[in-house]
mmCIF file of C-alpha atoms in Angstrom:
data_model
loop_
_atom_site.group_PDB
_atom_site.id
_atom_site.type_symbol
_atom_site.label_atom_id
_atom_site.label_comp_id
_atom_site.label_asym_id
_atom_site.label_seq_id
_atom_site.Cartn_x
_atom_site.Cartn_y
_atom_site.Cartn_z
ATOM 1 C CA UNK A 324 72.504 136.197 153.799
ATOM 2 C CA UNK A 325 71.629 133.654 156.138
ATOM 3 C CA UNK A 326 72.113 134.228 159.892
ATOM 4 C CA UNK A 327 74.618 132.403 161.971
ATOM 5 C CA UNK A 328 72.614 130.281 164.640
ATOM 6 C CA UNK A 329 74.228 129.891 167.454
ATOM 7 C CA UNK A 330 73.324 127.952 170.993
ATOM 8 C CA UNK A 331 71.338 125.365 169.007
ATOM 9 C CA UNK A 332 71.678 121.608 168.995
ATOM 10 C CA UNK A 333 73.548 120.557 165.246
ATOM 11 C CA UNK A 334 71.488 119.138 162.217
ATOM 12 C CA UNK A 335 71.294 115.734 164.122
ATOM 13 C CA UNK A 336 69.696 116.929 166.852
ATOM 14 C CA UNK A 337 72.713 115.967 169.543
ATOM 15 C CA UNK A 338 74.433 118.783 171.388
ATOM 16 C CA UNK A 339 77.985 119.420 170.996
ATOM 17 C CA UNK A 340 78.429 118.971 174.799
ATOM 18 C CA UNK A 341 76.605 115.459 175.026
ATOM 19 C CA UNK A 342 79.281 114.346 172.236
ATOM 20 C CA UNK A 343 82.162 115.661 174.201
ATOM 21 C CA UNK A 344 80.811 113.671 176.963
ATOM 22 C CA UNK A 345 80.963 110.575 175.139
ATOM 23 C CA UNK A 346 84.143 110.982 174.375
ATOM 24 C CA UNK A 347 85.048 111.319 177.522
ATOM 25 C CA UNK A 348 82.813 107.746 178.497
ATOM 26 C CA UNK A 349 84.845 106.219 176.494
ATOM 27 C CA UNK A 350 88.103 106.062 179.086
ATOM 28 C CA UNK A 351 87.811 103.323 181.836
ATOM 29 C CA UNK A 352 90.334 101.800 184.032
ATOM 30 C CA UNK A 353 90.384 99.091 181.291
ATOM 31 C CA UNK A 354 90.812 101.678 178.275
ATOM 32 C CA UNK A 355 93.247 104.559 179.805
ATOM 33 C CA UNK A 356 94.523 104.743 175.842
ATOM 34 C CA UNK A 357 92.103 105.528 173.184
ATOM 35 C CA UNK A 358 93.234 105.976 169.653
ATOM 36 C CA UNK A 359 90.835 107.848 167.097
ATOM 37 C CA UNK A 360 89.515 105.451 165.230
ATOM 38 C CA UNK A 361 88.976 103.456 168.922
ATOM 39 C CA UNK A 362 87.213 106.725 169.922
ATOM 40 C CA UNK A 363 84.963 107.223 167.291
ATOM 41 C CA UNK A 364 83.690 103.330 167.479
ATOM 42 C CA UNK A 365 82.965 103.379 171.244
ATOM 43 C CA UNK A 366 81.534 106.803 171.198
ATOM 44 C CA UNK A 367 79.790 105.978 168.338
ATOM 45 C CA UNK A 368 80.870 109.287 166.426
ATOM 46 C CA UNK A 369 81.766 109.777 162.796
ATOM 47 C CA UNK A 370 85.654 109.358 162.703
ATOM 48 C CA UNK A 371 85.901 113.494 161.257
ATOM 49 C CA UNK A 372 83.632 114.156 164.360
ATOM 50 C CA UNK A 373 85.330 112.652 167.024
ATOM 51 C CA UNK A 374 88.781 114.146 165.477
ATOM 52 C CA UNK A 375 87.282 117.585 165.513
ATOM 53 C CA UNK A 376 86.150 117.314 168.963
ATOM 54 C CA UNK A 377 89.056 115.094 170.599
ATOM 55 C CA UNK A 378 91.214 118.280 169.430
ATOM 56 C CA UNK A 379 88.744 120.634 171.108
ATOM 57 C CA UNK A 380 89.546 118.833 174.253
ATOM 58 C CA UNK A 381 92.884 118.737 173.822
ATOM 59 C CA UNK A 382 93.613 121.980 173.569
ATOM 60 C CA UNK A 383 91.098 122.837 176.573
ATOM 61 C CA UNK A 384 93.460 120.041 178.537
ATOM 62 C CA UNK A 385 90.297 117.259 178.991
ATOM 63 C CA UNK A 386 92.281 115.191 177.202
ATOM 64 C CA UNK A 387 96.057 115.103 176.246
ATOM 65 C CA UNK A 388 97.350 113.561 173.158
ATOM 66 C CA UNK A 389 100.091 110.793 173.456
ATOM 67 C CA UNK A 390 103.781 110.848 171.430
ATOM 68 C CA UNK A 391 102.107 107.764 169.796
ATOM 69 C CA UNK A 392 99.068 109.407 168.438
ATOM 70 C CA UNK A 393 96.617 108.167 171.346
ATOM 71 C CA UNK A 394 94.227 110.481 173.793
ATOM 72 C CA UNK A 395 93.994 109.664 177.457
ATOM 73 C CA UNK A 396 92.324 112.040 179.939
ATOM 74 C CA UNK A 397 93.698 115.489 180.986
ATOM 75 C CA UNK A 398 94.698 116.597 184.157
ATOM 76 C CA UNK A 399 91.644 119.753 183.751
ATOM 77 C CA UNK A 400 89.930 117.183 184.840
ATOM 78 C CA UNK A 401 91.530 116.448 187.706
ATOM 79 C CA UNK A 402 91.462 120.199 188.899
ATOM 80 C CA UNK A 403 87.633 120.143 188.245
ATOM 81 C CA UNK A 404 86.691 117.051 190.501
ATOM 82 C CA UNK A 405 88.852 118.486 193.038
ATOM 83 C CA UNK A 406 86.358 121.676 192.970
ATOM 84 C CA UNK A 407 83.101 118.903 193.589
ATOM 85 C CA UNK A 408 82.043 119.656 197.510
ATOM 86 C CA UNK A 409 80.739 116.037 197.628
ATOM 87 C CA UNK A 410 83.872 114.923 196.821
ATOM 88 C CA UNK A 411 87.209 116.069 197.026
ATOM 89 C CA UNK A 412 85.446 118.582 200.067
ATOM 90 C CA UNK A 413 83.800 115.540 201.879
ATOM 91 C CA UNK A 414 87.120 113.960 201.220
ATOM 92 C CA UNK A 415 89.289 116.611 202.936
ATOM 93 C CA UNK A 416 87.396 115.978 205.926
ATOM 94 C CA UNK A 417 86.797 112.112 206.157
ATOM 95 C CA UNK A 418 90.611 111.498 205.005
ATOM 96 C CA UNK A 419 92.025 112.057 208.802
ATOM 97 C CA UNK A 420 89.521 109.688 210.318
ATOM 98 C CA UNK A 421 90.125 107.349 207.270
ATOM 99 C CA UNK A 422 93.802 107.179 208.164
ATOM 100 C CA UNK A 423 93.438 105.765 211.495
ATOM 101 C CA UNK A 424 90.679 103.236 210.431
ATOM 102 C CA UNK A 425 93.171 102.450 207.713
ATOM 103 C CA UNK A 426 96.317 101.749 210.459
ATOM 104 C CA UNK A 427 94.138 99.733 212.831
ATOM 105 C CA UNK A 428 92.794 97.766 209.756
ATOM 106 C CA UNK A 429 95.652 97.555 206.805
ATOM 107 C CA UNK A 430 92.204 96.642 204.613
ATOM 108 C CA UNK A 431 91.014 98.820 202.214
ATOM 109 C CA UNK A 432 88.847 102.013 203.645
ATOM 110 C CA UNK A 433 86.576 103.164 200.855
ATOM 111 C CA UNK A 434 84.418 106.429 201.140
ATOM 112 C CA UNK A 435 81.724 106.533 198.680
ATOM 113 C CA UNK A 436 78.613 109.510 197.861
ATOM 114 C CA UNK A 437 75.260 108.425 195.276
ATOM 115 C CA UNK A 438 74.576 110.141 192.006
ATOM 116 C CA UNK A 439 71.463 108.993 191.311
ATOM 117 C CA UNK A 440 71.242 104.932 190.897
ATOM 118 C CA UNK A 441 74.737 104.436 191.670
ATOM 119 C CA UNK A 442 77.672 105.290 194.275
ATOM 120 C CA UNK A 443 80.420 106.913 193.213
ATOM 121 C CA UNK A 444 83.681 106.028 195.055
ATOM 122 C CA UNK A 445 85.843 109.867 196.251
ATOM 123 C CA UNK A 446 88.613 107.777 198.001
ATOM 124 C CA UNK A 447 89.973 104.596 198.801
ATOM 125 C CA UNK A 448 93.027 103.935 201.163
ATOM 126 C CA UNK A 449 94.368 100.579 200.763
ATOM 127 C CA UNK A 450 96.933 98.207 201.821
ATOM 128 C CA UNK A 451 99.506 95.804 200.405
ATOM 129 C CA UNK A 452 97.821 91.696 200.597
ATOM 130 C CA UNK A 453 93.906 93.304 200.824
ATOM 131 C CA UNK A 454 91.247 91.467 199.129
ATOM 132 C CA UNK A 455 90.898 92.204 195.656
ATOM 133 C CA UNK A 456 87.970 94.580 194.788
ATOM 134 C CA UNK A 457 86.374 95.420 191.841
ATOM 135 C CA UNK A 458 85.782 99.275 192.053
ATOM 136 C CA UNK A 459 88.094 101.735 191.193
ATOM 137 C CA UNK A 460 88.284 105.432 192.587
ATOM 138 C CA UNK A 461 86.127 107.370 190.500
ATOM 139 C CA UNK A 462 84.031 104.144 189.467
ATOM 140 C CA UNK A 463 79.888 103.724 189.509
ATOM 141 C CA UNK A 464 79.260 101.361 191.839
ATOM 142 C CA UNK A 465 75.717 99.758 191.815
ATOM 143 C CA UNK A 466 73.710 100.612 195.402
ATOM 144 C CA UNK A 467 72.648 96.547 195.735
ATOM 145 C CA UNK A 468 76.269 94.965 195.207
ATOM 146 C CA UNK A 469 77.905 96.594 197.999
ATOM 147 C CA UNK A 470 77.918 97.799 201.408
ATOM 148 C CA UNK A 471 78.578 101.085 200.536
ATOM 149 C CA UNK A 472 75.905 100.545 198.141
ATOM 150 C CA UNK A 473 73.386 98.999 200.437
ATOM 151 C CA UNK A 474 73.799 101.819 203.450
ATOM 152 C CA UNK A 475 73.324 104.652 200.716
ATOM 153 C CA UNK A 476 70.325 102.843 199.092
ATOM 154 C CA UNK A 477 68.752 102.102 202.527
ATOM 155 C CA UNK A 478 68.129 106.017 203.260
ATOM 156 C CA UNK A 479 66.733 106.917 200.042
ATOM 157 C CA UNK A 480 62.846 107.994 199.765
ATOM 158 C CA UNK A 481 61.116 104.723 199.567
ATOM 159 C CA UNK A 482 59.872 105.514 196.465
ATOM 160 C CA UNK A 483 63.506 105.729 194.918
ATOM 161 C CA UNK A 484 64.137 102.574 196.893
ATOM 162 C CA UNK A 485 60.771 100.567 195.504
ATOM 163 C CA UNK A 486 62.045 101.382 191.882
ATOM 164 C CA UNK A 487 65.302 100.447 192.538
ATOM 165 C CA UNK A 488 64.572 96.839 193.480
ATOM 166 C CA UNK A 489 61.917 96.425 190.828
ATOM 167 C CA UNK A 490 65.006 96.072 188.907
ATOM 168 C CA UNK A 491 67.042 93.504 187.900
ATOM 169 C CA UNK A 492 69.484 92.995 190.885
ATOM 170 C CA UNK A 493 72.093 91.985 189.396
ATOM 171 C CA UNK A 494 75.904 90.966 190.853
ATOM 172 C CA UNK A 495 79.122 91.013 188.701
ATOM 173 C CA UNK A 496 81.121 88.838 188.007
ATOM 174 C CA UNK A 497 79.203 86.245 190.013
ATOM 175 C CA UNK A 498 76.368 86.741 186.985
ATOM 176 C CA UNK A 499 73.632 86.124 189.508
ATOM 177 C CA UNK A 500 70.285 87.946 190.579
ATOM 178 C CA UNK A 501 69.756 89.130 194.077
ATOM 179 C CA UNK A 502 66.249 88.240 195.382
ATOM 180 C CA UNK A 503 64.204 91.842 195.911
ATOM 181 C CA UNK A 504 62.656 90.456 199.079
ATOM 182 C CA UNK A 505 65.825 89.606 200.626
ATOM 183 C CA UNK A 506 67.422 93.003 199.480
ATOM 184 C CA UNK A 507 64.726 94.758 201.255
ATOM 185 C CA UNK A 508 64.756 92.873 204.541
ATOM 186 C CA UNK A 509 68.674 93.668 204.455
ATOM 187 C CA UNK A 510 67.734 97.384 203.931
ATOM 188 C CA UNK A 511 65.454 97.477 206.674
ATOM 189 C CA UNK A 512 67.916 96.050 208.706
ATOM 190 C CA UNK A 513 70.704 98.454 208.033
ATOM 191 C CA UNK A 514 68.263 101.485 209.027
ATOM 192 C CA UNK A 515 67.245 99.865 212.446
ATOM 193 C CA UNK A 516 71.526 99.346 213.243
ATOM 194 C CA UNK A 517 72.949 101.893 211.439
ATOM 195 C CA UNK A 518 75.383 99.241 209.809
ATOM 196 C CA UNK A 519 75.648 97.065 206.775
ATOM 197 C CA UNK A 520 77.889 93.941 206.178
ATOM 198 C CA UNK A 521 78.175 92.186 203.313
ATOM 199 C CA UNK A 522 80.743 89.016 201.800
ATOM 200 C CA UNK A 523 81.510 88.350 198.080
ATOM 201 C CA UNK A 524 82.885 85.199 196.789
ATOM 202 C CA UNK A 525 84.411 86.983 193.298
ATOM 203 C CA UNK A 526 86.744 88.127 192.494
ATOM 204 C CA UNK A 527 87.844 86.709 195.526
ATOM 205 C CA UNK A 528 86.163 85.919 199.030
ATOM 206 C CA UNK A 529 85.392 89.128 200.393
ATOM 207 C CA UNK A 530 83.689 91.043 203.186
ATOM 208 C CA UNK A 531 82.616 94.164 204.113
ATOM 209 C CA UNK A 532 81.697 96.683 207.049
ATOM 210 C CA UNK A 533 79.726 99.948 206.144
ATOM 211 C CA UNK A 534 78.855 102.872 208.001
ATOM 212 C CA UNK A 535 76.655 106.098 207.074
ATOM 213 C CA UNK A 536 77.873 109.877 207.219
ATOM 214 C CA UNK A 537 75.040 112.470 208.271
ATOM 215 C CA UNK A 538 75.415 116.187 207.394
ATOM 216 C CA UNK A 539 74.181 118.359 209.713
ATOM 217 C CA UNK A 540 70.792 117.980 209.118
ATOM 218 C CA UNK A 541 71.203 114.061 210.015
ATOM 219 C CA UNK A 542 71.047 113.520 205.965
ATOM 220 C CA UNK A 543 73.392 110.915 204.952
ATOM 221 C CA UNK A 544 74.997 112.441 202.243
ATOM 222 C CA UNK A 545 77.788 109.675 202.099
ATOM 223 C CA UNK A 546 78.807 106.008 203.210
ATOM 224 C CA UNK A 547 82.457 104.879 204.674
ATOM 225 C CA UNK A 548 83.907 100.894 204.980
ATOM 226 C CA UNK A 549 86.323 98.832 205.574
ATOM 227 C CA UNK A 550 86.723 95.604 202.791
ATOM 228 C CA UNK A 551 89.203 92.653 203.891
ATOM 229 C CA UNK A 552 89.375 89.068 202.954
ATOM 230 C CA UNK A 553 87.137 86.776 204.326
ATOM 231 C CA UNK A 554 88.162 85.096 207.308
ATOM 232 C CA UNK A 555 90.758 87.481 208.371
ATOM 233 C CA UNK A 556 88.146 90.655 208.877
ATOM 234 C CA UNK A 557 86.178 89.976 211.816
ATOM 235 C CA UNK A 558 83.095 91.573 210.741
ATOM 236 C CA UNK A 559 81.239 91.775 214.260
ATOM 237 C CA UNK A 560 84.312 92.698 216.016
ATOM 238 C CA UNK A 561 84.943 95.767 213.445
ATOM 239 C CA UNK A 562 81.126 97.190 213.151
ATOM 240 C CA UNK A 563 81.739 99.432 216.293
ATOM 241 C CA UNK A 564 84.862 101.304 215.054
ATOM 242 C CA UNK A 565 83.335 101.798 211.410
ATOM 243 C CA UNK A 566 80.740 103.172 213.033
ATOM 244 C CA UNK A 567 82.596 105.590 215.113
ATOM 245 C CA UNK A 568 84.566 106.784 212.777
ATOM 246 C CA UNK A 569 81.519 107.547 210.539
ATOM 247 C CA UNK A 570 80.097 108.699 213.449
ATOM 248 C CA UNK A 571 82.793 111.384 213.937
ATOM 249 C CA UNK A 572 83.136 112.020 210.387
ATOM 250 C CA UNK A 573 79.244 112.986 210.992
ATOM 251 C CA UNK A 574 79.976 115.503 213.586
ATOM 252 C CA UNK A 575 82.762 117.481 211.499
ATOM 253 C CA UNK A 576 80.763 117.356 208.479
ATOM 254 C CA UNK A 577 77.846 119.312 210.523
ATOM 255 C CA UNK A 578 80.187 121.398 212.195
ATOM 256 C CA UNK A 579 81.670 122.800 208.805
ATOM 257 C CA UNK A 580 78.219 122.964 207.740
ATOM 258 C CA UNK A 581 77.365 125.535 210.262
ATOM 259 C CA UNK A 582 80.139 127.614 209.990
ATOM 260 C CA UNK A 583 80.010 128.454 206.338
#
């Protein structure tokens, strides 16, 4: 009798864990709804696979199962994330300071952390007639097309940072290419202040003030803003309270730090 393997990759080589993962890739703001056969094409799964699986994660609560026969995401997820200390713990703790930037302002205040090549975005408060923006809570958020982006970029290793702009730098929707050189002057820049600002024509026109939160070993582990329309943010008049409120986001972030 042959013996049951278990804990190895199937026949294909893929684990059963990357696939699940796909599946779940396959949401975004633009496809809450999935049906099967949807799932199986984007995930690029054989239709009996991605049934198996989808009801795998159904029943674990990843995903739920619509009256019309569609998936969208479960709330386990939700209750996961919430459990991520760089962001729904950072979160708890910038959300108070984010408030009163948010009252003075009635812009959008974004808090963002980097996974790797891109910033993730924990929380956004936002107000009614703010400037369009085209990153969602929870969205990937490349480190060159923001200022969220640019203040997390700017205190990576250098190494990190010389990759990174051997890249393609490339800005969405405007479907144009950053120039490297200029990138890394801004960069520079944003170390020596301690502030980035950036404007965006698309999907509207756009700027931005960004700050950087330090942990308690002066790491920044995360990067706060403000994003208005342009012309009715005044950038140079709003780059000291950003930066305070970063600032004091800073000192509470330490201060927990120590105490655990």
């Amino acid at each position: 009798m042959n013996e049951v393997r278990r804990g190895h990759r199937p026949p294909n080589g893929e684990a059963v864990l990357d696939r699940a993962f796909r599946l779940l890739a396959a949401f975004t703001p633009a496809r809450p709804r999935l049906t099967l056969t949807e799932l199986s094409t984007i995930a690029n799964l054989p239709l009996s696979t991605a049934s198996r699986l989808s009801g795998k994660l159904v029943s674990l609560g990843a995903l739920e199962r619509r009256p019309d026969g569609a998936y969208s995401l479960g709330l386990r997820l939700l209750e996961f994330a919430a459990l991520a200390p760089r962001g729904h713990g950072l979160r708890a703790i910038a959300l108070p300071y984010m408030e009163d930037l948010h009252r003075a302002t009635r812009q959008h205040v974004q808090l963002a952390v980097r996974e790797d090549d891109e910033a993730v975005i924990v929380e956004r408060l936002s107000a009614p007639g703010a400037a369009k923006v085209l990153y969602h809570v929870g969205g990937r958020v490349p480190l060159h097309a923001t200022g969220l982006g640019n203040i997390l970029l700017a205190h990576t290793k250098p190494g990190f940072q010389e990759a990174y702009l051997r890249r393609p730098l490339r800005l969405d929707p405007e479907d144009t290419l950053m120039d490297p050189v200029e990138l890394r002057d801004r960069l520079a820049l944003i170390r020596r202040t301690g502030v980035a600002t950036m404007t965006r024509l698309l999907p509207e026109p756009a700027a931005s003030v960004a700050a950087p939160i330090l942990d308690g070993d002066r790491k920044v582990v995360a990067a706060l803003s403000v994003v208005g329309t342009d012309g009715s943010l005044d950038v140079r008049m709003l780059e000291p309270a950003v930066m305070a409120i970063a600032a004091s986001i800073s000192r509470e972030v330490g201060a927990r730090a120590a105490t655990q």
